[in-house]
Coordinates of C-alpha atoms in Angstrom, one line a residue:
M23 CA 13.5 185.1 189.1
S24 CA 15.2 186.0 185.9
T25 CA 14.3 184.3 182.6
S26 CA 16.9 181.8 181.3
R27 CA 17.4 181.6 177.6
I28 CA 18.8 178.2 176.8
R29 CA 20.5 177.9 173.3
R30 CA 20.0 181.4 172.2
S31 CA 20.5 182.7 168.7
P32 CA 24.0 184.0 167.9
Y33 CA 23.0 187.3 166.5
L34 CA 26.4 188.8 166.4
V35 CA 27.6 186.2 163.8
L36 CA 24.5 186.4 161.7
G37 CA 25.8 189.1 159.4
A38 CA 28.9 187.1 158.4
A39 CA 26.9 183.8 158.4
L40 CA 24.2 185.0 156.1
A41 CA 26.7 185.8 153.4
V42 CA 27.6 182.1 153.4
V43 CA 24.1 180.9 154.0
L44 CA 22.3 182.8 151.3
A45 CA 24.8 181.5 148.7
A46 CA 23.8 178.0 149.6
L47 CA 20.0 178.1 149.9
V48 CA 19.3 175.8 147.0
A49 CA 18.2 172.4 148.4
V50 CA 20.1 169.3 147.3
G51 CA 18.1 166.1 146.9
G52 CA 19.0 162.7 148.2
A53 CA 19.2 161.1 151.6
G54 CA 22.2 159.8 153.6
Q55 CA 22.7 156.3 154.9
A56 CA 23.7 155.0 158.3
R57 CA 27.4 154.1 158.3
G58 CA 27.2 151.3 160.9
D59 CA 29.1 151.1 164.1
V60 CA 30.9 154.0 165.8
P61 CA 34.1 154.3 163.9
P62 CA 37.5 153.5 165.5
T63 CA 39.5 156.6 166.3
S64 CA 43.2 156.2 166.7
G65 CA 44.8 157.7 169.8
W66 CA 41.4 158.2 171.6
N67 CA 39.7 156.1 174.3
L68 CA 36.0 155.5 173.7
Q69 CA 34.1 156.4 176.9
W70 CA 30.5 156.1 175.8
S71 CA 28.5 155.7 172.6
D72 CA 25.2 154.8 171.0
D73 CA 24.9 153.8 167.3
F74 CA 21.0 153.5 167.5
T75 CA 20.8 149.9 166.3
G76 CA 17.3 148.4 167.0
A77 CA 13.9 147.7 165.6
S78 CA 12.1 150.2 163.6
G79 CA 9.7 152.2 165.7
S80 CA 11.4 151.4 169.0
L81 CA 12.4 154.2 171.4
P82 CA 16.1 155.0 172.0
S83 CA 17.8 153.0 174.8
S84 CA 16.5 154.1 178.2
S85 CA 19.8 153.1 179.8
N86 CA 21.5 155.7 177.6
W87 CA 18.8 158.4 177.2
Q88 CA 15.9 160.1 178.9
I89 CA 13.2 161.8 176.9
D90 CA 12.1 165.3 177.8
T91 CA 8.4 166.0 177.5
G92 CA 6.1 169.0 177.5
H93 CA 7.0 172.7 177.1
S94 CA 9.5 173.0 180.0
Y95 CA 11.4 171.2 182.7
P96 CA 9.3 171.0 186.0
G97 CA 9.6 174.6 187.4
G98 CA 11.9 175.6 184.5
P99 CA 11.4 178.5 182.0
W100 CA 8.4 178.0 179.7
N101 CA 8.9 177.0 176.1
W102 CA 12.4 175.8 177.2
G103 CA 13.5 179.4 177.6
T104 CA 13.8 179.9 173.8
G105 CA 10.3 180.7 172.7
E106 CA 10.1 177.4 170.7
I107 CA 6.4 176.4 170.3
Q108 CA 6.3 172.6 170.0
N109 CA 5.3 170.1 172.6
Y110 CA 7.9 167.5 173.2
T111 CA 6.7 163.9 173.4
N112 CA 7.9 160.4 173.8
D113 CA 5.6 159.2 171.0
P114 CA 7.5 157.0 168.5
S115 CA 6.0 159.1 165.7
N116 CA 8.2 161.9 167.1
V117 CA 11.3 159.9 168.3
S118 CA 12.2 156.4 167.4
L119 CA 14.9 154.2 165.7
D120 CA 14.4 153.8 162.0
G121 CA 15.6 150.2 161.8
N122 CA 18.5 151.2 159.6
G123 CA 20.9 152.2 162.4
N124 CA 19.6 155.8 162.8
L125 CA 17.7 157.7 165.5
R126 CA 14.9 159.7 163.9
I127 CA 13.4 162.9 165.5
T128 CA 10.4 164.1 163.5
P129 CA 8.4 167.3 164.1
L130 CA 4.7 166.9 163.3
R131 CA 1.7 169.3 163.1
D132 CA -1.9 168.3 163.7
S133 CA -5.0 169.5 162.0
A134 CA -5.4 172.3 164.6
G135 CA -1.9 173.6 163.9
N136 CA -0.2 172.3 167.0
W137 CA 3.4 171.1 166.7
T138 CA 5.0 168.1 168.4
S139 CA 8.6 167.0 168.3
S140 CA 11.1 165.3 170.6
R141 CA 14.2 166.1 172.7
I142 CA 16.4 163.5 174.4
E143 CA 19.3 163.8 176.7
T144 CA 21.9 161.4 178.0
Q145 CA 21.4 159.7 181.4
R146 CA 25.0 160.4 182.1
A147 CA 25.9 164.0 183.0
D148 CA 29.6 163.5 183.7
F149 CA 31.3 164.0 180.3
K150 CA 34.3 166.0 181.1
A151 CA 37.9 166.5 179.8
P152 CA 40.3 164.7 182.1
A153 CA 42.9 166.9 183.8
G154 CA 45.7 167.4 181.3
G155 CA 43.7 165.7 178.6
T156 CA 41.0 166.2 175.9
L157 CA 37.3 165.4 175.7
R158 CA 35.7 164.7 172.3
I159 CA 32.0 164.6 171.6
E160 CA 30.9 163.6 168.1
G161 CA 27.8 162.8 166.2
R162 CA 27.1 161.9 162.6
I163 CA 23.8 163.6 161.6
Q164 CA 21.7 164.5 158.7
M165 CA 19.7 167.6 159.4
P166 CA 16.0 167.6 158.4
N167 CA 16.0 167.5 154.6
V168 CA 13.8 170.6 154.0
T169 CA 14.8 174.1 152.7
G170 CA 13.3 177.4 151.7
D171 CA 9.9 178.5 153.0
A172 CA 9.0 174.9 153.8
A173 CA 11.8 174.9 156.5
L174 CA 10.9 178.1 158.3
G175 CA 11.0 177.4 162.0
Y176 CA 13.0 174.2 161.9
W177 CA 15.7 174.2 164.6
P178 CA 17.7 171.0 164.9
A179 CA 20.5 170.8 167.5
F180 CA 23.2 168.6 168.9
W181 CA 24.6 170.1 172.2
A182 CA 25.7 169.7 175.8
L183 CA 24.6 171.4 179.1
G184 CA 26.5 171.6 182.4
S185 CA 25.3 169.0 184.8
P186 CA 24.3 171.5 187.6
Y187 CA 21.4 172.6 185.3
R188 CA 19.5 169.4 186.2
G189 CA 17.3 170.1 189.1
N190 CA 17.8 173.8 189.1
Y191 CA 16.8 175.0 185.6
W192 CA 17.6 178.7 186.4
N193 CA 21.4 178.7 186.5
W194 CA 22.0 179.1 182.8
P195 CA 24.4 180.2 181.3
G196 CA 26.9 180.1 184.2
I197 CA 27.0 176.3 184.2
G198 CA 28.1 176.3 180.5
E199 CA 26.6 175.2 177.2
F200 CA 28.4 173.8 174.2
D201 CA 26.3 173.9 171.0
I202 CA 28.1 171.4 168.8
M203 CA 25.7 171.8 165.9
E204 CA 22.8 174.2 165.5
N205 CA 20.9 175.0 162.3
V206 CA 17.7 177.0 161.5
N207 CA 15.3 177.4 158.7
G208 CA 16.9 174.8 156.4
L209 CA 19.9 177.0 155.7
N210 CA 23.1 175.2 154.6
S211 CA 25.1 176.2 157.6
V212 CA 26.2 174.8 160.9
W213 CA 26.6 177.0 164.0
G214 CA 28.9 176.3 166.9
V215 CA 28.3 178.3 170.0
L216 CA 29.6 178.7 173.6
H217 CA 27.2 180.0 176.2
C218 CA 28.6 181.1 179.6
G219 CA 28.7 183.7 182.4
V220 CA 25.5 185.7 182.9
S221 CA 22.6 186.7 180.9
P222 CA 22.0 189.2 179.3
G223 CA 25.4 190.4 178.3
G224 CA 28.4 189.1 180.3
P225 CA 31.6 187.5 178.9
C226 CA 29.8 185.4 176.4
N227 CA 27.6 188.3 175.1
E228 CA 24.3 186.5 176.1
T229 CA 21.9 185.7 174.8
T230 CA 24.0 185.4 171.7
G231 CA 26.9 183.4 172.9
I232 CA 30.4 183.2 171.3
A233 CA 29.6 181.8 167.9
N234 CA 30.8 181.0 164.4
S235 CA 29.3 179.2 161.4
R236 CA 30.1 177.8 158.0
A237 CA 28.5 175.9 155.2
C238 CA 28.7 172.1 155.4
P239 CA 31.5 170.7 153.2
G240 CA 30.5 169.1 149.9
A241 CA 26.8 168.2 150.0
S242 CA 24.5 170.5 151.9
C243 CA 23.8 170.0 155.6
Q244 CA 20.2 168.9 154.7
S245 CA 20.9 166.5 151.9
A246 CA 23.6 164.3 153.5
F247 CA 25.1 163.1 156.7
H248 CA 27.9 165.1 158.2
T249 CA 30.1 164.6 161.2
Y250 CA 29.9 167.3 163.9
R251 CA 32.6 167.3 166.6
F252 CA 33.4 169.3 169.7
E253 CA 36.7 169.1 171.7
W254 CA 37.5 170.4 175.2
D255 CA 41.3 170.5 175.5
R256 CA 42.9 170.7 178.9
S257 CA 46.3 169.6 177.5
V258 CA 47.2 173.1 176.2
T259 CA 47.7 176.5 177.9
P260 CA 45.3 178.3 177.8
N261 CA 42.7 175.5 177.7
A262 CA 40.7 175.5 174.5
L263 CA 37.3 174.5 173.0
R264 CA 37.1 173.6 169.3
W265 CA 34.3 172.9 166.9
Y266 CA 34.6 170.8 163.7
V267 CA 32.4 169.7 160.8
D268 CA 33.7 166.7 158.8
G269 CA 37.1 167.1 160.4
E270 CA 37.4 170.8 159.4
Q271 CA 37.7 173.2 162.4
F272 CA 35.5 176.2 162.1
H273 CA 35.4 177.7 165.6
S274 CA 37.4 177.9 168.8
V275 CA 37.3 179.6 172.2
T276 CA 40.2 179.7 174.6
E277 CA 40.3 180.1 178.4
N278 CA 41.8 183.5 178.3
Q279 CA 38.9 184.9 176.3
V280 CA 36.7 185.0 179.4
A281 CA 37.3 185.8 183.1
A282 CA 38.9 183.1 185.2
G283 CA 35.8 182.7 187.4
T284 CA 33.5 182.3 184.3
W285 CA 35.7 179.5 183.0
T286 CA 35.9 177.8 186.4
N287 CA 32.1 177.9 186.8
M288 CA 31.5 176.1 183.5
T289 CA 34.3 173.6 183.9
N290 CA 34.7 172.9 187.6
H291 CA 31.7 170.7 188.0
A292 CA 30.9 167.0 187.4
G293 CA 30.6 167.5 183.6
Y294 CA 28.1 167.7 180.9
F295 CA 25.1 165.8 179.5
I296 CA 24.4 165.6 175.7
L297 CA 21.1 166.6 174.0
L298 CA 19.5 166.0 170.6
N299 CA 16.3 167.8 169.6
V300 CA 14.4 169.4 166.8
A301 CA 12.6 172.5 168.0
I302 CA 10.0 174.5 166.0
G303 CA 10.1 178.3 166.1
G304 CA 11.8 180.4 168.7
A305 CA 14.4 183.1 169.1
F306 CA 17.0 181.8 166.7
P307 CA 14.9 181.0 163.6
D308 CA 12.8 184.1 164.2
A309 CA 15.9 186.3 164.2
L310 CA 16.7 185.3 160.6
A311 CA 13.2 185.0 159.1
G312 CA 10.7 186.8 161.3
Q313 CA 7.9 184.9 163.1
T314 CA 8.2 181.2 162.6
P315 CA 6.8 178.7 161.8
T316 CA 4.5 179.9 159.0
A317 CA 1.7 178.4 157.0
A318 CA 4.3 177.3 154.5
T319 CA 6.3 175.3 157.0
V320 CA 6.1 171.6 156.1
P321 CA 5.9 169.0 159.0
G322 CA 7.4 165.5 159.0
R323 CA 11.0 166.1 158.0
P324 CA 13.2 164.2 160.5
M325 CA 16.7 164.7 161.8
L326 CA 18.6 161.5 161.4
V327 CA 21.4 160.6 163.8
D328 CA 23.7 157.7 162.9
Y329 CA 25.7 157.7 166.2
V330 CA 26.8 159.8 169.1
A331 CA 30.1 159.0 170.9
V332 CA 32.4 160.4 173.5
W333 CA 36.1 159.9 173.7
T334 CA 39.0 161.1 175.8
R335 CA 42.7 161.4 175.1
G336 CA 45.6 161.8 177.5
G337 CA 45.4 163.4 181.0
S338 CA 44.6 161.6 184.2
T339 CA 44.7 157.8 183.9
P340 CA 41.4 156.0 184.3
P341 CA 40.8 154.1 187.6
T342 CA 41.6 150.7 185.9
S343 CA 45.2 151.7 185.1
E344 CA 48.2 151.5 187.3
P345 CA 48.4 154.0 190.2
P346 CA 50.8 156.9 189.7
T347 CA 54.4 156.5 190.7
T348 CA 54.2 159.5 193.1
P349 CA 52.3 158.2 196.2
P350 CA 49.1 160.0 196.9
T351 CA 48.2 161.3 200.3
S352 CA 46.4 158.0 200.9
E353 CA 46.7 154.6 199.4
P354 CA 44.4 154.1 196.4
P355 CA 41.8 151.4 196.7
T356 CA 43.1 148.0 195.6
D357 CA 39.9 146.1 195.9
P358 CA 37.3 146.1 193.1
P359 CA 34.9 149.0 193.3
S360 CA 32.1 148.5 195.8
G361 CA 29.2 150.5 197.0
S362 CA 27.1 152.8 194.8
S363 CA 28.2 156.2 193.6
Q364 CA 24.6 157.4 193.6
L365 CA 23.2 157.1 197.1
Y366 CA 19.5 157.3 197.6
L367 CA 18.3 158.2 201.1
R368 CA 16.4 155.3 202.5
S369 CA 14.5 154.3 205.6
G370 CA 16.4 153.2 208.6
G371 CA 19.0 155.9 208.2
T372 CA 20.8 154.1 205.3
A373 CA 21.9 155.3 201.9
G374 CA 22.5 153.2 198.8
D375 CA 20.6 151.8 195.8
A376 CA 17.1 153.1 195.2
A377 CA 14.4 151.4 197.1
A378 CA 11.4 149.9 195.3
S379 CA 9.0 152.5 196.6
A380 CA 8.9 156.1 197.9
G381 CA 8.7 157.1 201.5
T382 CA 9.1 160.1 203.7
V383 CA 10.9 161.3 206.8
T384 CA 10.1 164.4 208.9
L385 CA 12.6 167.1 209.7
A386 CA 11.9 168.7 213.1
S387 CA 11.2 172.4 213.3
A388 CA 14.1 174.8 213.9
G389 CA 11.9 176.3 216.5
G390 CA 12.4 179.8 215.2
A391 CA 16.2 179.6 215.9
N392 CA 18.9 180.1 213.3
Q393 CA 20.5 176.7 212.7
D394 CA 22.2 177.7 209.5
G395 CA 25.4 175.7 209.2
T396 CA 24.8 173.7 212.4
P397 CA 22.9 170.4 212.3
S398 CA 20.0 170.4 214.7
N399 CA 18.0 167.2 215.2
P400 CA 19.0 166.1 211.7
Q401 CA 17.9 163.1 209.8
V402 CA 21.1 161.1 209.2
F403 CA 21.7 158.6 206.3
T404 CA 24.9 156.6 206.1
A405 CA 26.5 154.4 203.4
S406 CA 29.3 152.2 204.4
G407 CA 31.8 149.8 202.7
I408 CA 32.5 152.0 199.7
T409 CA 35.7 151.4 197.7
R410 CA 35.9 153.7 194.8
A411 CA 38.5 156.0 193.1
F412 CA 38.0 159.8 193.3
N413 CA 37.2 161.1 189.8
G414 CA 38.1 164.7 190.4
G415 CA 34.5 165.9 190.4
S416 CA 32.3 167.4 193.1
T417 CA 29.3 166.2 195.2
Q418 CA 25.9 166.5 193.6
F419 CA 22.5 166.0 195.2
D420 CA 18.8 166.3 194.5
L421 CA 16.6 166.2 197.6
F422 CA 12.8 166.2 197.5
V423 CA 11.7 168.6 200.2
D424 CA 8.3 170.1 201.3
A425 CA 7.3 172.4 204.1
G426 CA 3.6 172.3 203.2
S427 CA 2.0 175.7 203.6
G428 CA 4.5 176.8 206.3
V429 CA 6.2 180.2 205.7
A430 CA 9.9 180.9 206.0
N431 CA 11.1 177.3 206.5
G432 CA 14.4 176.2 205.1
Q433 CA 16.2 172.8 204.9
Q434 CA 20.0 172.3 204.9
V435 CA 22.3 169.4 204.1
R436 CA 25.8 168.4 205.1
V437 CA 27.7 165.6 203.3
S438 CA 30.7 164.0 205.0
Y439 CA 33.3 161.6 203.7
D440 CA 35.3 159.1 205.9
R441 CA 37.8 157.8 203.4
T442 CA 38.9 154.6 205.2
G443 CA 35.9 153.9 207.6
D444 CA 37.9 154.7 210.7
G445 CA 35.6 157.3 212.1
T446 CA 37.6 160.3 210.8
W447 CA 35.7 162.5 208.5
E448 CA 38.4 163.8 206.2
R449 CA 36.0 165.9 204.1
V450 CA 32.9 167.8 205.3
E451 CA 30.7 169.9 203.0
T452 CA 27.8 172.1 204.2
Y453 CA 25.6 173.6 201.6
Q454 CA 23.5 176.7 201.6
Y455 CA 20.0 176.1 203.0
F456 CA 17.0 175.9 200.7
A457 CA 14.0 178.1 201.6
T458 CA 10.8 176.2 200.6
D459 CA 7.7 178.0 199.3
P460 CA 4.5 178.0 201.3
V461 CA 2.7 175.7 198.8
A462 CA 2.2 172.0 199.4
G463 CA 4.2 169.8 197.0
Y464 CA 7.8 168.7 196.7
E465 CA 10.5 171.1 195.5
H466 CA 14.0 170.2 194.4
Y467 CA 16.9 171.2 196.8
T468 CA 20.1 170.6 194.8
H469 CA 23.8 171.2 195.0
S470 CA 23.3 174.3 192.8
R471 CA 22.5 176.2 196.0
G472 CA 26.3 176.2 196.5
L473 CA 28.6 175.4 199.3
K474 CA 28.4 177.3 202.6
S475 CA 31.6 175.8 203.9
A476 CA 33.9 172.9 203.3
T477 CA 36.8 171.4 205.3
G478 CA 39.4 168.8 204.3
T479 CA 39.9 167.2 201.0
L480 CA 38.4 164.5 198.8
G481 CA 40.3 161.3 198.0
D482 CA 39.9 157.7 197.1
L483 CA 37.6 155.7 199.3
S484 CA 38.8 152.3 200.7
N485 CA 36.0 150.7 202.7
G486 CA 34.9 154.3 203.4
K487 CA 31.7 155.9 204.6
V488 CA 29.5 158.7 203.4
R489 CA 27.1 160.5 205.8
V490 CA 24.3 162.7 204.8
E491 CA 22.7 165.0 207.4
V492 CA 19.5 166.9 206.6
W493 CA 17.9 169.4 209.1
S494 CA 15.7 172.5 209.4
A495 CA 18.0 175.5 209.3
I496 CA 15.3 178.1 209.8
G497 CA 11.6 178.4 210.5
N498 CA 8.9 177.3 213.0
G499 CA 7.5 174.4 211.1
S500 CA 8.5 170.8 210.3
S501 CA 9.4 169.7 206.8
T502 CA 9.2 166.5 204.8
V503 CA 12.0 164.8 202.8
G504 CA 11.1 162.2 200.2
I505 CA 13.2 159.0 200.5
G506 CA 13.3 155.5 199.0
N507 CA 13.6 156.2 195.3
Q508 CA 13.4 160.0 195.4
S509 CA 16.2 162.0 197.1
F510 CA 19.8 161.1 196.3
V511 CA 23.4 162.2 196.6
R512 CA 25.8 161.5 193.8
I513 CA 29.4 161.2 195.0
P514 CA 32.3 162.0 192.7
F515 CA 33.8 158.5 192.6
A516 CA 34.2 156.0 189.8

């Protein structure tokens, strides 16, 4: 395995950035105030938001956010791939609402010198510019109000990662990363960065990324709230990415700056999830100040977030609007949406909402034969009666699989779509098999393995069916698949 480096320091822009930064190192006193609800934005359609209203000391909404803990994702690169040293927790002392309409993420240090902080990410991972339209992600944030030596090692960030990263954790930077706001060491500067392609090097010059920075307009980044915005524009040719602070654009990247395949890999998936965190130490702050944090670094200075919101403008019409005047290849569903778009594999060969408890099914051995691409004694799970509109995305899945201590076993999945429930499978997708390790314990087999083959096309489902087949593609031993509330397939339908 290679070592991923998520949110790496943009070294190539540091020379230009430091000229701006060093001129603005003097801290400005004062604290910003929450502005209230997410502001109305003319010409844009609000898709999702959180203005962090709630009781002081309460955690952020679990329906909107999940809280990352520890020093890595399960099986992912240690110290989050960045060298940051803190332990992320879900303790309200590290992450909570402040009772004044803000989220507060506070890094702390104990008497032994150990740092804790917090990192949260949206439950949704489908934020994507509509075809022919524009996506806008925005947050109103006050960086930790600390500067100079006391700020060495502080690394607040507001950013987005491509959805295929979930469950894989080693496919960065190909799946794309948009750093909407990054800051280190209490400098009065905001960095905007695109990560893409391969690492090291590649079209985005990893681990640096394609980056730019500037000082915050007016009051310093640390002393006041500022609005940080990112746009992904598919209404222009070439497509463009743009970064803003307080409405002033300071960075852009266009589609023709990277290879077509690179752009496709980071845009042709289900979308992005949004993250907020304050790291301590790591590659980026160390690049500017040497090893951080230091004995002079002061704990307890929070990042405050007034709101985070996602809008879209133009492009494909949402499912609730009138159907296009040009008839599609099949009639769009006219009934209200029915059936889940996240299908958990359940007992009895069904798929649908998560069951109350976990269970298992056994995959028969491949018997030493090569069953790659051809279902052999599969476990089959079917969901019926689904009426939903195709959202232009792609199939995603996360299967819990285990072959115990068996060597050279591999599982494979095929997902098929019957758009009208008439027994005709208009779209069939077979994915590359997943070779399990010879160590007992579940592993994650996800869509990031990639397609082996696909036939037909996806389209709206009207009383349709989805079938999931899982079997042993190689090996001489049986395998186990976790079901009930464990393995799921997420279908690209609204």
